[in-house]
CSV table of C-alpha atoms and ligand atoms in Angstrom, one decimal:
chain,number,residue,atom,x,y,z
A,156,MET,CA,39.3,11.8,-10.1
A,157,SER,CA,39.1,8.8,-7.8
A,158,LEU,CA,39.5,5.1,-8.1
A,159,SER,CA,37.4,3.0,-5.9
A,160,LEU,CA,37.6,-0.8,-5.2
A,161,PHE,CA,33.9,-0.8,-5.6
A,162,ASP,CA,33.7,0.6,-9.1
A,163,ASP,CA,33.2,-1.8,-12.0
A,164,PRO,CA,36.4,-2.5,-13.8
A,165,PRO,CA,36.6,-1.4,-17.4
A,166,GLN,CA,35.0,-4.3,-19.5
A,167,PRO,CA,37.2,-5.8,-22.2
A,168,ALA,CA,35.2,-5.8,-25.5
A,169,GLN,CA,33.9,-9.3,-26.2
A,170,PRO,CA,33.6,-10.5,-29.8
A,171,PRO,CA,30.0,-10.7,-30.9
A,172,GLU,CA,28.5,-14.2,-31.0
A,173,VAL,CA,26.6,-14.8,-34.2
A,174,LEU,CA,23.5,-17.0,-33.4
A,175,GLU,CA,22.6,-17.1,-37.1
A,176,PRO,CA,22.8,-14.5,-39.9
A,177,GLY,CA,21.2,-11.3,-38.6
A,178,ALA,CA,21.2,-12.4,-34.9
A,179,MET,CA,24.1,-11.4,-32.7
A,180,VAL,CA,24.7,-11.5,-29.0
A,181,LEU,CA,26.9,-8.7,-27.6
A,182,ARG,CA,27.9,-10.0,-24.2
A,183,GLY,CA,28.2,-7.3,-21.6
A,184,PHE,CA,27.6,-4.5,-24.1
A,185,ALA,CA,25.3,-2.6,-21.6
A,186,LEU,CA,27.2,-3.4,-18.4
A,187,ARG,CA,28.8,0.0,-18.1
A,188,GLN,CA,25.5,1.8,-18.3
A,189,ALA,CA,23.4,-0.8,-16.3
A,190,ALA,CA,22.9,1.3,-13.2
A,191,ASP,CA,21.9,4.4,-15.2
A,192,LEU,CA,19.6,2.3,-17.4
A,193,LEU,CA,17.9,1.0,-14.2
A,194,ALA,CA,17.5,4.4,-12.7
A,195,ALA,CA,15.9,5.6,-16.0
A,196,VAL,CA,13.5,2.6,-15.8
A,197,GLN,CA,12.5,3.7,-12.3
A,198,GLN,CA,11.8,7.2,-13.7
A,199,ILE,CA,9.7,5.7,-16.5
A,200,THR,CA,7.7,3.5,-14.2
A,201,SER,CA,6.9,6.4,-11.9
A,202,GLN,CA,5.0,7.8,-14.9
A,203,ALA,CA,3.8,4.6,-16.6
A,204,PRO,CA,3.7,1.8,-14.0
A,205,PHE,CA,4.3,-1.8,-14.9
A,206,ARG,CA,1.1,-3.7,-15.6
A,207,HIS,CA,0.0,-7.2,-16.7
A,208,LEU,CA,-1.6,-7.0,-20.1
A,209,VAL,CA,-4.3,-9.3,-21.2
A,210,THR,CA,-4.0,-11.2,-24.5
A,211,PRO,CA,-6.7,-11.1,-27.1
A,212,GLY,CA,-7.7,-14.6,-25.8
A,213,GLY,CA,-8.2,-13.2,-22.3
A,214,LEU,CA,-5.1,-14.6,-20.6
A,215,ARG,CA,-3.2,-12.4,-18.2
A,216,MET,CA,0.5,-12.2,-19.2
A,217,SER,CA,2.9,-13.2,-16.4
A,218,VAL,CA,5.4,-10.6,-17.7
A,219,ALA,CA,4.7,-7.1,-16.3
A,220,MET,CA,5.2,-4.4,-19.0
A,221,THR,CA,5.4,-0.7,-19.7
A,222,ASN,CA,6.9,1.4,-22.5
A,223,CYS,CA,8.8,4.6,-23.3
A,224,GLY,CA,9.1,6.4,-26.6
A,225,GLU,CA,6.7,7.7,-29.1
A,226,LEU,CA,4.9,4.4,-29.4
A,227,GLY,CA,4.1,1.7,-26.8
A,228,TRP,CA,3.1,-1.9,-27.4
A,229,VAL,CA,-0.2,-2.8,-25.8
A,230,SER,CA,-2.5,-5.8,-25.8
A,231,ASP,CA,-6.1,-6.2,-24.8
A,232,ARG,CA,-9.2,-8.2,-25.7
A,233,SER,CA,-9.3,-6.3,-29.1
A,234,GLY,CA,-5.8,-7.3,-30.1
A,235,TYR,CA,-2.1,-6.2,-30.1
A,236,ARG,CA,-1.0,-2.8,-31.3
A,237,TYR,CA,1.4,0.1,-31.0
A,238,ASP,CA,-0.3,3.1,-29.4
A,239,PRO,CA,1.0,6.6,-28.7
A,240,ILE,CA,-1.2,6.8,-25.6
A,241,ASP,CA,-0.8,4.7,-22.4
A,242,PRO,CA,-4.3,3.3,-22.0
A,243,ASP,CA,-3.9,3.3,-18.2
A,244,SER,CA,-3.2,7.0,-17.9
A,245,GLY,CA,-4.6,8.5,-21.1
A,246,GLN,CA,-1.3,10.3,-21.5
A,247,ALA,CA,1.6,9.9,-23.9
A,248,TRP,CA,4.2,7.3,-22.9
A,249,PRO,CA,7.3,8.7,-21.1
A,250,ALA,CA,9.9,10.0,-23.6
A,251,MET,CA,12.7,7.6,-24.5
A,252,PRO,CA,15.8,8.7,-22.5
A,253,PRO,CA,18.8,9.7,-24.7
A,254,LEU,CA,20.9,7.0,-23.0
A,255,PHE,CA,18.4,4.4,-24.2
A,256,HIS,CA,18.4,5.7,-27.8
A,257,GLN,CA,22.2,5.9,-27.9
A,258,LEU,CA,22.7,2.4,-26.6
A,259,ALA,CA,20.2,1.0,-29.1
A,260,LEU,CA,21.9,2.9,-32.0
A,261,ASP,CA,25.4,1.7,-30.9
A,262,ALA,CA,24.4,-1.9,-30.4
A,263,ALA,CA,22.7,-2.0,-33.8
A,264,GLN,CA,25.8,-0.4,-35.3
A,265,ALA,CA,28.0,-3.0,-33.7
A,266,ALA,CA,25.9,-5.8,-35.3
A,267,GLY,CA,26.0,-4.2,-38.7
A,268,PHE,CA,22.7,-2.2,-38.8
A,269,SER,CA,23.6,1.5,-39.1
A,270,GLY,CA,21.2,4.4,-38.4
A,271,PHE,CA,18.8,2.5,-36.1
A,272,ALA,CA,16.3,5.0,-34.8
A,273,PRO,CA,13.9,3.2,-32.4
A,274,ASP,CA,10.5,5.0,-31.7
A,275,ALA,CA,9.4,2.4,-29.1
A,276,CYS,CA,11.0,0.7,-26.1
A,277,LEU,CA,9.0,-2.1,-24.5
A,278,VAL,CA,10.1,-2.6,-20.9
A,279,ASN,CA,9.5,-6.1,-19.5
A,280,ARG,CA,9.8,-7.2,-15.9
A,281,TYR,CA,10.2,-10.8,-14.9
A,282,ALA,CA,10.1,-12.3,-11.4
A,283,PRO,CA,11.1,-15.9,-10.6
A,284,GLY,CA,8.4,-18.1,-12.3
A,285,THR,CA,7.6,-15.6,-15.0
A,286,ARG,CA,7.8,-16.9,-18.6
A,287,LEU,CA,7.1,-15.6,-22.1
A,288,SER,CA,5.7,-18.2,-24.4
A,289,LEU,CA,6.9,-18.7,-27.9
A,290,HIS,CA,5.9,-15.9,-30.3
A,291,GLN,CA,6.9,-13.7,-33.2
A,292,ASP,CA,7.2,-9.9,-33.1
A,293,ARG,CA,5.1,-8.9,-36.0
A,294,ASP,CA,3.2,-5.7,-34.9
A,295,GLU,CA,5.9,-3.4,-36.3
A,296,GLY,CA,5.5,-1.6,-39.6
A,297,ASN,CA,8.7,-2.6,-41.3
A,298,TYR,CA,10.7,-5.8,-40.7
A,299,ALA,CA,13.7,-4.3,-42.3
A,300,HIS,CA,14.5,-2.6,-39.0
A,301,PRO,CA,16.2,-4.8,-36.4
A,302,ILE,CA,15.1,-5.2,-32.8
A,303,VAL,CA,17.7,-4.6,-30.0
A,304,SER,CA,17.2,-6.3,-26.6
A,305,VAL,CA,19.0,-5.4,-23.4
A,306,SER,CA,18.9,-7.8,-20.4
A,307,LEU,CA,19.4,-6.5,-16.8
A,308,GLY,CA,19.2,-8.2,-13.4
A,309,ILE,CA,18.7,-11.9,-12.8
A,310,PRO,CA,19.5,-14.3,-15.6
A,311,ALA,CA,17.1,-15.9,-18.0
A,312,LEU,CA,17.1,-18.7,-20.5
A,313,PHE,CA,15.9,-17.4,-23.8
A,314,LEU,CA,14.3,-19.8,-26.4
A,315,TRP,CA,15.4,-19.3,-30.0
A,316,GLY,CA,13.3,-21.1,-32.5
A,317,GLY,CA,12.8,-21.1,-36.3
A,318,ALA,CA,10.4,-19.7,-38.8
A,319,GLN,CA,7.6,-22.0,-37.7
A,320,ARG,CA,6.3,-22.4,-34.2
A,321,ALA,CA,7.0,-26.2,-34.2
A,322,ASP,CA,10.6,-25.7,-35.2
A,323,LYS,CA,13.3,-27.0,-32.8
A,324,THR,CA,14.4,-24.3,-30.2
A,325,ARG,CA,17.8,-23.5,-28.8
A,326,ARG,CA,18.3,-22.2,-25.3
A,327,ILE,CA,20.6,-19.2,-24.8
A,328,ALA,CA,21.5,-17.7,-21.4
A,329,LEU,CA,20.9,-14.0,-21.2
A,330,LEU,CA,22.8,-12.3,-18.4
A,331,HIS,CA,22.9,-8.8,-16.8
A,332,GLY,CA,24.3,-6.4,-19.4
A,333,ASP,CA,23.9,-8.7,-22.4
A,334,VAL,CA,22.5,-7.1,-25.6
A,335,VAL,CA,21.1,-9.0,-28.6
A,336,VAL,CA,20.4,-7.6,-32.0
A,337,TRP,CA,17.9,-9.4,-34.2
A,338,GLY,CA,17.5,-8.4,-37.8
A,339,GLY,CA,17.5,-9.5,-41.4
A,340,PRO,CA,16.6,-13.2,-41.8
A,341,ALA,CA,16.4,-13.6,-37.9
A,342,ARG,CA,13.8,-10.8,-37.5
A,343,LEU,CA,10.7,-13.1,-37.6
A,344,ARG,CA,12.0,-16.1,-35.7
A,345,PHE,CA,9.8,-17.6,-33.0
A,346,HIS,CA,11.3,-16.8,-29.5
A,347,GLY,CA,10.4,-16.9,-25.9
A,348,VAL,CA,11.7,-17.0,-22.3
A,349,LEU,CA,11.6,-20.1,-20.0
A,350,PRO,CA,10.2,-19.6,-16.5
A,351,LEU,CA,12.9,-17.8,-14.5
A,352,PRO,CA,14.5,-19.7,-11.5
A,353,GLU,CA,14.8,-18.0,-8.1
A,354,ALA,CA,17.7,-15.7,-8.1
A,355,ARG,CA,18.9,-12.3,-6.8
A,356,HIS,CA,20.9,-9.5,-8.4
A,357,PRO,CA,22.4,-6.6,-6.4
A,358,LEU,CA,20.9,-4.0,-8.7
A,359,THR,CA,17.4,-5.4,-9.3
A,360,SER,CA,16.8,-7.7,-6.3
A,361,THR,CA,14.6,-10.6,-7.6
A,362,SER,CA,13.7,-9.1,-11.0
A,363,ARG,CA,14.9,-9.3,-14.6
A,364,ILE,CA,14.3,-6.2,-16.7
A,365,ASN,CA,14.4,-6.5,-20.5
A,366,LEU,CA,14.4,-3.5,-22.8
A,367,THR,CA,13.4,-4.1,-26.4
A,368,PHE,CA,13.9,-1.3,-28.9
A,369,ARG,CA,11.8,-1.2,-32.0
A,370,LYS,CA,11.1,1.0,-34.9
A,371,ALA,CA,7.3,0.5,-34.9
A,372,GLY,CA,5.9,3.4,-36.8
B,53,LIG,C1,14.0,-12.2,-31.8
B,53,LIG,N1,11.2,-10.2,-25.0
B,53,LIG,O1,9.5,-8.3,-25.7
B,53,LIG,S1,14.3,-10.4,-25.7
B,53,LIG,C2,9.5,-9.3,-26.5
B,53,LIG,O2,13.5,-11.3,-22.8
B,53,LIG,C3,10.4,-10.4,-26.1
B,53,LIG,O3,11.8,-10.0,-22.6
B,53,LIG,C4,12.0,-11.3,-24.5
B,53,LIG,O4,10.4,-11.4,-26.8
B,53,LIG,C5,12.5,-10.8,-23.2
B,53,LIG,O5,8.9,-9.4,-27.5
B,53,LIG,C6,13.1,-11.6,-25.4
B,53,LIG,C7,14.9,-11.0,-27.2
B,53,LIG,C8,14.1,-10.7,-28.4
B,53,LIG,C9,13.2,-9.7,-28.6
B,53,LIG,C10,12.6,-9.5,-29.8
B,53,LIG,C11,12.8,-10.3,-30.9
B,53,LIG,C12,14.3,-11.6,-29.5
B,53,LIG,C13,13.7,-11.3,-30.7
B,53,LIG,C14,12.2,-10.1,-32.1
B,53,LIG,C15,12.5,-10.9,-33.2
B,53,LIG,C16,13.4,-11.9,-33.0
B,54,LIG,FE1,9.4,-10.9,-28.7
């Protein structure tokens, strides 16, 4: 047993912020596990490297992506889908680390969704300048399941819209260790990420890593 000045202090639990019914921000919920989560991401990307997918319209996405779990989200000229096979390797996606599964289960539970059992984890990597334009997540089989997102590394401004693309958006800062759970009436909201400003983080250098856990199958 040792106490080091350089260890993270225990984090006081912060009350969940309700963005709207079904959408809750759990500030710092993943802070304690952040270094272990990032080590697991490195393990995943050694098997399934980050890549820039192409949209059905032929545009290269500025976000670099990979997946772990039984299913992975992919996009190409033929459309968007969940696929058990990584098209770049022809192999199954890396397994979802137990730490990921447990964190997603615990966060969903804290937001009022019990028994969340994700079968897909999309791993997004942002650099300064990377953005994600306004979209809905509608490639999953059953919208009754929530989506859990975990932000790591440099901060981002998340755009939170409405049921229609043209609806007014709010900006929400997502910082290292923040977890957001989106379910119920919030599940099909339009959302996106503004271009990231230049920044550095001690654990990720100039990147932001976002994990989104889904029940896709
Ligand atoms: C609200 N990722 O991977 S996380 C995505 O920061 C995605 O990488 C963003 O949008 C990111 O699809 C945002 C927050 C998020 C994720 C999924 C949602 C919010 C959501 C699904 C439905 C509603
Ligand atoms: Fe999304």
